[in-house]
mmCIF file with all atom_site columns, C-alpha atoms in Angstrom:
data_model
loop_
_atom_site.group_PDB
_atom_site.id
_atom_site.type_symbol
_atom_site.label_atom_id
_atom_site.label_alt_id
_atom_site.label_comp_id
_atom_site.label_asym_id
_atom_site.label_entity_id
_atom_site.label_seq_id
_atom_site.pdbx_PDB_ins_code
_atom_site.Cartn_x
_atom_site.Cartn_y
_atom_site.Cartn_z
_atom_site.occupancy
_atom_site.B_iso_or_equiv
_atom_site.pdbx_formal_charge
_atom_site.auth_seq_id
_atom_site.auth_comp_id
_atom_site.auth_asym_id
_atom_site.auth_atom_id
_atom_site.pdbx_PDB_model_num
ATOM 1   C CA . MET X 1 1   ? -6.703  26.486  -2.441  1.00 50.00 ? 1375 MET X CA 1
ATOM 2   C CA . GLN X 1 2   ? -8.823  24.617  0.056   1.00 52.00 ? 1376 GLN X CA 1
ATOM 3   C CA . LEU X 1 3   ? -7.249  21.531  1.581   1.00 51.00 ? 1377 LEU X CA 1
ATOM 4   C CA . PRO X 1 4   ? -9.255  18.309  1.699   1.00 51.00 ? 1378 PRO X CA 1
ATOM 5   C CA . THR X 1 5   ? -10.115 17.710  5.328   1.00 53.00 ? 1379 THR X CA 1
ATOM 6   C CA . VAL X 1 6   ? -11.865 15.101  7.350   1.00 52.00 ? 1380 VAL X CA 1
ATOM 7   C CA . ASN X 1 7   ? -15.084 16.221  8.960   1.00 50.00 ? 1381 ASN X CA 1
ATOM 8   C CA . PRO X 1 8   ? -15.096 14.560  12.403  1.00 46.00 ? 1382 PRO X CA 1
ATOM 9   C CA . HIS X 1 9   ? -18.886 14.350  12.218  1.00 43.00 ? 1383 HIS X CA 1
ATOM 10  C CA . LYS X 1 10  ? -18.743 12.338  8.997   1.00 60.00 ? 1384 LYS X CA 1
ATOM 11  C CA . GLN X 1 11  ? -16.409 9.554   10.090  1.00 74.00 ? 1385 GLN X CA 1
ATOM 12  C CA . TYR X 1 12  ? -19.144 6.962   9.972   1.00 87.00 ? 1386 TYR X CA 1
ATOM 13  C CA . TRP X 1 13  ? -19.029 4.498   7.110   1.00 91.00 ? 1387 TRP X CA 1
ATOM 14  C CA . THR X 1 14  ? -21.858 4.476   4.613   1.00 93.00 ? 1388 THR X CA 1
ATOM 15  C CA . VAL X 1 15  ? -22.963 1.525   2.513   1.00 95.00 ? 1389 VAL X CA 1
ATOM 16  C CA . HIS X 1 16  ? -21.380 3.330   -0.446  1.00 92.00 ? 1390 HIS X CA 1
ATOM 17  C CA . ASP X 1 17  ? -18.033 3.471   1.425   1.00 94.00 ? 1391 ASP X CA 1
ATOM 18  C CA . VAL X 1 18  ? -18.139 -0.231  2.256   1.00 95.00 ? 1392 VAL X CA 1
ATOM 19  C CA . ILE X 1 19  ? -18.960 -1.151  -1.350  1.00 95.00 ? 1393 ILE X CA 1
ATOM 20  C CA . LEU X 1 20  ? -16.179 1.075   -2.716  1.00 94.00 ? 1394 LEU X CA 1
ATOM 21  C CA . LEU X 1 21  ? -13.686 -0.329  -0.207  1.00 96.00 ? 1395 LEU X CA 1
ATOM 22  C CA . SER X 1 22  ? -14.718 -3.871  -1.159  1.00 96.00 ? 1396 SER X CA 1
ATOM 23  C CA . LEU X 1 23  ? -14.275 -3.126  -4.861  1.00 96.00 ? 1397 LEU X CA 1
ATOM 24  C CA . ILE X 1 24  ? -10.834 -1.624  -4.228  1.00 95.00 ? 1398 ILE X CA 1
ATOM 25  C CA . ALA X 1 25  ? -9.836  -4.709  -2.213  1.00 95.00 ? 1399 ALA X CA 1
ATOM 26  C CA . ILE X 1 26  ? -11.084 -7.097  -4.899  1.00 95.00 ? 1400 ILE X CA 1
ATOM 27  C CA . PHE X 1 27  ? -9.367  -5.148  -7.687  1.00 95.00 ? 1401 PHE X CA 1
ATOM 28  C CA . PHE X 1 28  ? -6.018  -4.996  -5.911  1.00 94.00 ? 1402 PHE X CA 1
ATOM 29  C CA . GLY X 1 29  ? -6.283  -8.509  -4.458  1.00 91.00 ? 1403 GLY X CA 1
ATOM 30  C CA . LEU X 1 30  ? -6.448  -9.825  -8.020  1.00 92.00 ? 1404 LEU X CA 1
ATOM 31  C CA . ILE X 1 31  ? -3.569  -7.590  -9.098  1.00 93.00 ? 1405 ILE X CA 1
ATOM 32  C CA . TYR X 1 32  ? -1.513  -8.778  -6.120  1.00 90.00 ? 1406 TYR X CA 1
ATOM 33  C CA . GLN X 1 33  ? -2.041  -12.403 -7.076  1.00 89.00 ? 1407 GLN X CA 1
ATOM 34  C CA . GLY X 1 34  ? -0.890  -11.730 -10.638 1.00 90.00 ? 1408 GLY X CA 1
ATOM 35  C CA . TRP X 1 35  ? 2.035   -9.615  -9.425  1.00 94.00 ? 1409 TRP X CA 1
ATOM 36  C CA . ASN X 1 36  ? 3.386   -12.672 -7.583  1.00 90.00 ? 1410 ASN X CA 1
ATOM 37  C CA . TYR X 1 37  ? 4.601   -13.940 -10.959 1.00 93.00 ? 1411 TYR X CA 1
ATOM 38  C CA . VAL X 1 38  ? 6.650   -10.791 -11.551 1.00 95.00 ? 1412 VAL X CA 1
ATOM 39  C CA . TYR X 1 39  ? 8.299   -11.408 -8.190  1.00 94.00 ? 1413 TYR X CA 1
ATOM 40  C CA . TYR X 1 40  ? 8.948   -15.062 -9.086  1.00 94.00 ? 1414 TYR X CA 1
ATOM 41  C CA . LEU X 1 41  ? 10.461  -13.996 -12.411 1.00 96.00 ? 1415 LEU X CA 1
ATOM 42  C CA . LEU X 1 42  ? 12.887  -11.601 -10.715 1.00 96.00 ? 1416 LEU X CA 1
ATOM 43  C CA . ALA X 1 43  ? 13.649  -14.087 -7.939  1.00 95.00 ? 1417 ALA X CA 1
ATOM 44  C CA . ALA X 1 44  ? 14.756  -16.616 -10.572 1.00 96.00 ? 1418 ALA X CA 1
ATOM 45  C CA . THR X 1 45  ? 17.495  -14.263 -11.797 1.00 96.00 ? 1419 THR X CA 1
ATOM 46  C CA . PRO X 1 46  ? 20.642  -12.788 -10.273 1.00 96.00 ? 1420 PRO X CA 1
ATOM 47  C CA . LEU X 1 47  ? 18.337  -9.984  -9.031  1.00 95.00 ? 1421 LEU X CA 1
ATOM 48  C CA . LYS X 1 48  ? 16.896  -12.334 -6.386  1.00 94.00 ? 1422 LYS X CA 1
ATOM 49  C CA . PRO X 1 49  ? 18.230  -10.364 -3.378  1.00 93.00 ? 1423 PRO X CA 1
ATOM 50  C CA . TYR X 1 50  ? 16.470  -7.263  -4.746  1.00 96.00 ? 1424 TYR X CA 1
ATOM 51  C CA . ALA X 1 51  ? 13.239  -8.898  -5.960  1.00 96.00 ? 1425 ALA X CA 1
ATOM 52  C CA . ASN X 1 52  ? 11.196  -8.194  -2.829  1.00 95.00 ? 1426 ASN X CA 1
ATOM 53  C CA . ASP X 1 53  ? 12.116  -4.520  -2.667  1.00 97.00 ? 1427 ASP X CA 1
ATOM 54  C CA . LEU X 1 54  ? 11.772  -3.926  -6.417  1.00 97.00 ? 1428 LEU X CA 1
ATOM 55  C CA . THR X 1 55  ? 8.261   -5.370  -6.515  1.00 97.00 ? 1429 THR X CA 1
ATOM 56  C CA . LEU X 1 56  ? 6.906   -4.375  -3.088  1.00 96.00 ? 1430 LEU X CA 1
ATOM 57  C CA . GLY X 1 57  ? 5.311   -1.104  -4.189  1.00 97.00 ? 1431 GLY X CA 1
ATOM 58  C CA . VAL X 1 58  ? 2.531   -2.844  -6.087  1.00 97.00 ? 1432 VAL X CA 1
ATOM 59  C CA . TRP X 1 59  ? 1.569   -4.831  -2.982  1.00 95.00 ? 1433 TRP X CA 1
ATOM 60  C CA . LEU X 1 60  ? 0.997   -1.564  -1.105  1.00 97.00 ? 1434 LEU X CA 1
ATOM 61  C CA . MET X 1 61  ? -1.395  0.112   -3.550  1.00 98.00 ? 1435 MET X CA 1
ATOM 62  C CA . ALA X 1 62  ? -4.762  -0.893  -2.041  1.00 97.00 ? 1436 ALA X CA 1
ATOM 63  C CA . GLY X 1 63  ? -4.234  0.972   1.216   1.00 98.00 ? 1437 GLY X CA 1
ATOM 64  C CA . PRO X 1 64  ? -3.315  4.399   -0.165  1.00 98.00 ? 1438 PRO X CA 1
ATOM 65  C CA . ALA X 1 65  ? -5.953  4.047   -2.902  1.00 97.00 ? 1439 ALA X CA 1
ATOM 66  C CA . SER X 1 66  ? -8.569  3.356   -0.222  1.00 97.00 ? 1440 SER X CA 1
ATOM 67  C CA . ALA X 1 67  ? -7.427  6.343   1.828   1.00 97.00 ? 1441 ALA X CA 1
ATOM 68  C CA . LEU X 1 68  ? -7.423  8.759   -1.116  1.00 96.00 ? 1442 LEU X CA 1
ATOM 69  C CA . LEU X 1 69  ? -10.770 7.632   -2.478  1.00 95.00 ? 1443 LEU X CA 1
ATOM 70  C CA . LEU X 1 70  ? -12.653 7.314   0.831   1.00 95.00 ? 1444 LEU X CA 1
ATOM 71  C CA . LYS X 1 71  ? -10.879 10.003  2.881   1.00 94.00 ? 1445 LYS X CA 1
ATOM 72  C CA . LYS X 1 72  ? -11.593 8.156   6.124   1.00 95.00 ? 1446 LYS X CA 1
ATOM 73  C CA . ARG X 1 73  ? -9.522  7.074   9.102   1.00 95.00 ? 1447 ARG X CA 1
ATOM 74  C CA . ASN X 1 74  ? -8.351  3.457   8.879   1.00 96.00 ? 1448 ASN X CA 1
ATOM 75  C CA . ALA X 1 75  ? -9.462  3.105   5.240   1.00 97.00 ? 1449 ALA X CA 1
ATOM 76  C CA . CYS X 1 76  ? -5.815  2.568   4.329   1.00 97.00 ? 1450 CYS X CA 1
ATOM 77  C CA . LEU X 1 77  ? -5.292  -0.221  6.855   1.00 98.00 ? 1451 LEU X CA 1
ATOM 78  C CA . ILE X 1 78  ? -8.620  -1.924  6.160   1.00 97.00 ? 1452 ILE X CA 1
ATOM 79  C CA . GLY X 1 79  ? -8.275  -1.675  2.363   1.00 97.00 ? 1453 GLY X CA 1
ATOM 80  C CA . GLU X 1 80  ? -4.786  -3.193  2.404   1.00 96.00 ? 1454 GLU X CA 1
ATOM 81  C CA . LEU X 1 81  ? -5.797  -5.941  4.812   1.00 97.00 ? 1455 LEU X CA 1
ATOM 82  C CA . LEU X 1 82  ? -8.886  -6.899  2.773   1.00 96.00 ? 1456 LEU X CA 1
ATOM 83  C CA . ALA X 1 83  ? -6.839  -7.029  -0.440  1.00 95.00 ? 1457 ALA X CA 1
ATOM 84  C CA . ALA X 1 84  ? -4.297  -9.291  1.283   1.00 93.00 ? 1458 ALA X CA 1
ATOM 85  C CA . ILE X 1 85  ? -7.062  -11.570 2.572   1.00 94.00 ? 1459 ILE X CA 1
ATOM 86  C CA . LEU X 1 86  ? -8.490  -11.881 -0.931  1.00 92.00 ? 1460 LEU X CA 1
ATOM 87  C CA . GLU X 1 87  ? -5.019  -12.576 -2.342  1.00 89.00 ? 1461 GLU X CA 1
ATOM 88  C CA . MET X 1 88  ? -4.577  -15.357 0.211   1.00 90.00 ? 1462 MET X CA 1
ATOM 89  C CA . PHE X 1 89  ? -7.955  -16.903 -0.587  1.00 89.00 ? 1463 PHE X CA 1
ATOM 90  C CA . ILE X 1 90  ? -7.120  -17.077 -4.288  1.00 87.00 ? 1464 ILE X CA 1
ATOM 91  C CA . PHE X 1 91  ? -4.187  -19.317 -3.508  1.00 76.00 ? 1465 PHE X CA 1
ATOM 92  C CA . SER X 1 92  ? -1.283  -17.052 -2.671  1.00 74.00 ? 1466 SER X CA 1
ATOM 93  C CA . SER X 1 93  ? 1.868   -19.110 -2.300  1.00 77.00 ? 1467 SER X CA 1
ATOM 94  C CA . TRP X 1 94  ? 2.584   -17.370 1.009   1.00 78.00 ? 1468 TRP X CA 1
ATOM 95  C CA . GLY X 1 95  ? -0.620  -18.524 2.711   1.00 84.00 ? 1469 GLY X CA 1
ATOM 96  C CA . VAL X 1 96  ? -1.590  -16.863 6.002   1.00 90.00 ? 1470 VAL X CA 1
ATOM 97  C CA . ALA X 1 97  ? 1.673   -14.878 5.953   1.00 90.00 ? 1471 ALA X CA 1
ATOM 98  C CA . THR X 1 98  ? -0.037  -12.814 3.245   1.00 92.00 ? 1472 THR X CA 1
ATOM 99  C CA . ILE X 1 99  ? -2.482  -11.498 5.852   1.00 95.00 ? 1473 ILE X CA 1
ATOM 100 C CA . ILE X 1 100 ? 0.339   -10.609 8.247   1.00 96.00 ? 1474 ILE X CA 1
ATOM 101 C CA . SER X 1 101 ? 2.126   -8.775  5.428   1.00 95.00 ? 1475 SER X CA 1
ATOM 102 C CA . GLY X 1 102 ? -1.101  -6.980  4.512   1.00 95.00 ? 1476 GLY X CA 1
ATOM 103 C CA . LEU X 1 103 ? -1.530  -5.879  8.115   1.00 98.00 ? 1477 LEU X CA 1
ATOM 104 C CA . ILE X 1 104 ? 2.054   -4.565  8.346   1.00 98.00 ? 1478 ILE X CA 1
ATOM 105 C CA . GLN X 1 105 ? 1.804   -2.862  4.934   1.00 98.00 ? 1479 GLN X CA 1
ATOM 106 C CA . GLY X 1 106 ? -1.580  -1.328  5.721   1.00 98.00 ? 1480 GLY X CA 1
ATOM 107 C CA . LEU X 1 107 ? -0.371  -0.084  9.090   1.00 98.00 ? 1481 LEU X CA 1
ATOM 108 C CA . GLY X 1 108 ? 2.753   1.374   7.491   1.00 98.00 ? 1482 GLY X CA 1
ATOM 109 C CA . SER X 1 109 ? 0.722   3.239   4.891   1.00 98.00 ? 1483 SER X CA 1
ATOM 110 C CA . GLU X 1 110 ? -1.936  4.349   7.392   1.00 98.00 ? 1484 GLU X CA 1
ATOM 111 C CA . CYS X 1 111 ? 0.710   5.984   9.588   1.00 98.00 ? 1485 CYS X CA 1
ATOM 112 C CA . GLY X 1 112 ? 1.492   8.553   6.889   1.00 98.00 ? 1486 GLY X CA 1
ATOM 113 C CA . PHE X 1 113 ? -2.088  9.809   6.829   1.00 98.00 ? 1487 PHE X CA 1
ATOM 114 C CA . ALA X 1 114 ? -2.271  9.650   10.634  1.00 98.00 ? 1488 ALA X CA 1
ATOM 115 C CA . LEU X 1 115 ? 0.776   11.940  10.874  1.00 98.00 ? 1489 LEU X CA 1
ATOM 116 C CA . THR X 1 116 ? -1.271  14.634  9.119   1.00 96.00 ? 1490 THR X CA 1
ATOM 117 C CA . GLY X 1 117 ? -4.084  14.206  11.639  1.00 96.00 ? 1491 GLY X CA 1
ATOM 118 C CA . TYR X 1 118 ? -6.107  12.789  8.736   1.00 96.00 ? 1492 TYR X CA 1
ATOM 119 C CA . HIS X 1 119 ? -6.315  16.275  7.218   1.00 95.00 ? 1493 HIS X CA 1
ATOM 120 C CA . HIS X 1 120 ? -4.308  15.523  4.060   1.00 95.00 ? 1494 HIS X CA 1
ATOM 121 C CA . PHE X 1 121 ? -5.766  12.865  1.805   1.00 95.00 ? 1495 PHE X CA 1
ATOM 122 C CA . ASP X 1 122 ? -3.654  14.396  -0.953  1.00 94.00 ? 1496 ASP X CA 1
ATOM 123 C CA . ASN X 1 123 ? -0.061  14.308  -2.214  1.00 95.00 ? 1497 ASN X CA 1
ATOM 124 C CA . ARG X 1 124 ? 1.305   15.358  1.193   1.00 97.00 ? 1498 ARG X CA 1
ATOM 125 C CA . GLY X 1 125 ? -0.436  12.496  2.970   1.00 97.00 ? 1499 GLY X CA 1
ATOM 126 C CA . LEU X 1 126 ? 0.519   10.136  0.169   1.00 97.00 ? 1500 LEU X CA 1
ATOM 127 C CA . PHE X 1 127 ? 4.192   11.141  0.388   1.00 98.00 ? 1501 PHE X CA 1
ATOM 128 C CA . LEU X 1 128 ? 4.224   10.636  4.154   1.00 98.00 ? 1502 LEU X CA 1
ATOM 129 C CA . SER X 1 129 ? 2.456   7.321   3.617   1.00 98.00 ? 1503 SER X CA 1
ATOM 130 C CA . THR X 1 130 ? 5.233   6.294   1.231   1.00 98.00 ? 1504 THR X CA 1
ATOM 131 C CA . ILE X 1 131 ? 7.883   7.142   3.816   1.00 98.00 ? 1505 ILE X CA 1
ATOM 132 C CA . THR X 1 132 ? 6.147   5.433   6.741   1.00 99.00 ? 1506 THR X CA 1
ATOM 133 C CA . ALA X 1 133 ? 5.295   2.353   4.680   1.00 99.00 ? 1507 ALA X CA 1
ATOM 134 C CA . THR X 1 134 ? 8.911   2.098   3.539   1.00 99.00 ? 1508 THR X CA 1
ATOM 135 C CA . LEU X 1 135 ? 10.270  2.341   7.075   1.00 98.00 ? 1509 LEU X CA 1
ATOM 136 C CA . ILE X 1 136 ? 7.732   0.061   8.758   1.00 98.00 ? 1510 ILE X CA 1
ATOM 137 C CA . THR X 1 137 ? 7.844   -2.673  6.108   1.00 98.00 ? 1511 THR X CA 1
ATOM 138 C CA . PHE X 1 138 ? 11.635  -2.495  6.011   1.00 98.00 ? 1512 PHE X CA 1
ATOM 139 C CA . GLY X 1 139 ? 11.755  -2.848  9.792   1.00 97.00 ? 1513 GLY X CA 1
ATOM 140 C CA . TRP X 1 140 ? 9.549   -5.923  9.488   1.00 97.00 ? 1514 TRP X CA 1
ATOM 141 C CA . ASP X 1 141 ? 11.785  -7.443  6.797   1.00 96.00 ? 1515 ASP X CA 1
ATOM 142 C CA . LEU X 1 142 ? 14.901  -6.868  8.891   1.00 96.00 ? 1516 LEU X CA 1
ATOM 143 C CA . PHE X 1 143 ? 13.624  -9.659  11.105  1.00 93.00 ? 1517 PHE X CA 1
ATOM 144 C CA . GLN X 1 144 ? 11.090  -11.625 9.060   1.00 92.00 ? 1518 GLN X CA 1
ATOM 145 C CA . SER X 1 145 ? 13.136  -11.861 5.857   1.00 91.00 ? 1519 SER X CA 1
ATOM 146 C CA . GLY X 1 146 ? 16.576  -12.028 7.438   1.00 92.00 ? 1520 GLY X CA 1
ATOM 147 C CA . TYR X 1 147 ? 17.760  -8.616  6.236   1.00 95.00 ? 1521 TYR X CA 1
ATOM 148 C CA . LEU X 1 148 ? 19.774  -8.273  9.462   1.00 95.00 ? 1522 LEU X CA 1
ATOM 149 C CA . HIS X 1 149 ? 22.332  -10.633 7.929   1.00 96.00 ? 1523 HIS X CA 1
ATOM 150 C CA . TYR X 1 150 ? 23.062  -8.272  5.023   1.00 96.00 ? 1524 TYR X CA 1
ATOM 151 C CA . PRO X 1 151 ? 25.981  -5.818  5.140   1.00 97.00 ? 1525 PRO X CA 1
ATOM 152 C CA . LEU X 1 152 ? 25.193  -2.114  5.595   1.00 98.00 ? 1526 LEU X CA 1
ATOM 153 C CA . HIS X 1 153 ? 25.697  -1.177  1.919   1.00 98.00 ? 1527 HIS X CA 1
ATOM 154 C CA . MET X 1 154 ? 23.198  -3.868  0.890   1.00 97.00 ? 1528 MET X CA 1
ATOM 155 C CA . LEU X 1 155 ? 20.659  -2.651  3.474   1.00 98.00 ? 1529 LEU X CA 1
ATOM 156 C CA . ILE X 1 156 ? 20.947  0.914   2.173   1.00 98.00 ? 1530 ILE X CA 1
ATOM 157 C CA . THR X 1 157 ? 20.473  -0.296  -1.414  1.00 98.00 ? 1531 THR X CA 1
ATOM 158 C CA . LEU X 1 158 ? 17.422  -2.364  -0.459  1.00 98.00 ? 1532 LEU X CA 1
ATOM 159 C CA . LEU X 1 159 ? 15.903  0.525   1.512   1.00 98.00 ? 1533 LEU X CA 1
ATOM 160 C CA . LEU X 1 160 ? 16.334  2.914   -1.430  1.00 98.00 ? 1534 LEU X CA 1
ATOM 161 C CA . LEU X 1 161 ? 14.900  0.394   -3.915  1.00 98.00 ? 1535 LEU X CA 1
ATOM 162 C CA . ARG X 1 162 ? 11.929  -0.169  -1.611  1.00 98.00 ? 1536 ARG X CA 1
ATOM 163 C CA . PHE X 1 163 ? 11.299  3.574   -1.266  1.00 99.00 ? 1537 PHE X CA 1
ATOM 164 C CA . ILE X 1 164 ? 11.452  4.023   -5.049  1.00 98.00 ? 1538 ILE X CA 1
ATOM 165 C CA . SER X 1 165 ? 9.123   1.067   -5.672  1.00 98.00 ? 1539 SER X CA 1
ATOM 166 C CA . ILE X 1 166 ? 6.591   2.196   -3.075  1.00 98.00 ? 1540 ILE X CA 1
ATOM 167 C CA . GLY X 1 167 ? 6.878   5.784   -4.305  1.00 98.00 ? 1541 GLY X CA 1
ATOM 168 C CA . ILE X 1 168 ? 6.211   4.837   -7.921  1.00 98.00 ? 1542 ILE X CA 1
ATOM 169 C CA . PHE X 1 169 ? 3.394   2.349   -7.337  1.00 98.00 ? 1543 PHE X CA 1
ATOM 170 C CA . ALA X 1 170 ? 1.722   3.261   -4.020  1.00 97.00 ? 1544 ALA X CA 1
ATOM 171 C CA . GLY X 1 171 ? 2.453   6.953   -4.512  1.00 97.00 ? 1545 GLY X CA 1
ATOM 172 C CA . ILE X 1 172 ? 2.564   8.234   -8.083  1.00 98.00 ? 1546 ILE X CA 1
ATOM 173 C CA . THR X 1 173 ? 0.405   5.504   -9.635  1.00 98.00 ? 1547 THR X CA 1
ATOM 174 C CA . VAL X 1 174 ? -2.237  5.698   -6.887  1.00 97.00 ? 1548 VAL X CA 1
ATOM 175 C CA . ALA X 1 175 ? -2.376  9.510   -7.267  1.00 97.00 ? 1549 ALA X CA 1
ATOM 176 C CA . ALA X 1 176 ? -2.851  9.058   -11.030 1.00 97.00 ? 1550 ALA X CA 1
ATOM 177 C CA . ILE X 1 177 ? -5.659  6.541   -10.423 1.00 96.00 ? 1551 ILE X CA 1
ATOM 178 C CA . GLN X 1 178 ? -7.355  9.003   -8.066  1.00 95.00 ? 1552 GLN X CA 1
ATOM 179 C CA . LYS X 1 179 ? -7.103  11.826  -10.639 1.00 95.00 ? 1553 LYS X CA 1
ATOM 180 C CA . LEU X 1 180 ? -8.503  9.580   -13.363 1.00 94.00 ? 1554 LEU X CA 1
ATOM 181 C CA . LEU X 1 181 ? -11.444 8.503   -11.190 1.00 92.00 ? 1555 LEU X CA 1
ATOM 182 C CA . ILE X 1 182 ? -12.174 12.129  -10.241 1.00 91.00 ? 1556 ILE X CA 1
ATOM 183 C CA . LYS X 1 183 ? -11.933 13.241  -13.874 1.00 93.00 ? 1557 LYS X CA 1
ATOM 184 C CA . THR X 1 184 ? -14.361 10.541  -14.986 1.00 92.00 ? 1558 THR X CA 1
ATOM 185 C CA . LYS X 1 185 ? -16.628 11.434  -12.019 1.00 87.00 ? 1559 LYS X CA 1
ATOM 186 C CA . VAL X 1 186 ? -16.491 7.925   -10.561 1.00 83.00 ? 1560 VAL X CA 1
ATOM 187 C CA . VAL X 1 187 ? -15.586 9.527   -7.217  1.00 82.00 ? 1561 VAL X CA 1
ATOM 188 C CA . ALA X 1 188 ? -15.892 13.077  -5.905  1.00 79.00 ? 1562 ALA X CA 1
ATOM 189 C CA . ALA X 1 189 ? -12.869 15.332  -5.533  1.00 74.00 ? 1563 ALA X CA 1
#
């Protein structure tokens, strides 16, 4: 089995790449805006302390989808950031903080692919992306969202919920989207 690799001579971005990245960002930016209401629904229940971690995986889908479909360095970071910018412009309740979150989330996801030397735009890279995104976004929330005030057992629970959410949405679901798009010949394998 031949592994998908990055050809260092083909790291330039084509017009096709930019259009595909833009479409991914628009698609997920709209999903992100709608997903806010799922978060609000959970936050209005006794599950409020867990709402962020239970729903976070959806907000990290644009980056890994961009990386898997484009197979280019920084596609993950740029795709996530563009989706966050679009979400903000269509009246996200978090305003400019949405862009900061998109940057942190994109960076977290990008690190997983970077750890493979950008040679695994496959399940291995996606799994590492899930781990790095979980750790980096959790580190951010320790300070930004006040997680440092939670007891250790709560932090462990939140970290596990976050990993599961990111794994299901930004991992398994993104891999399924990639397979569907390859099967329908929308993108090349």
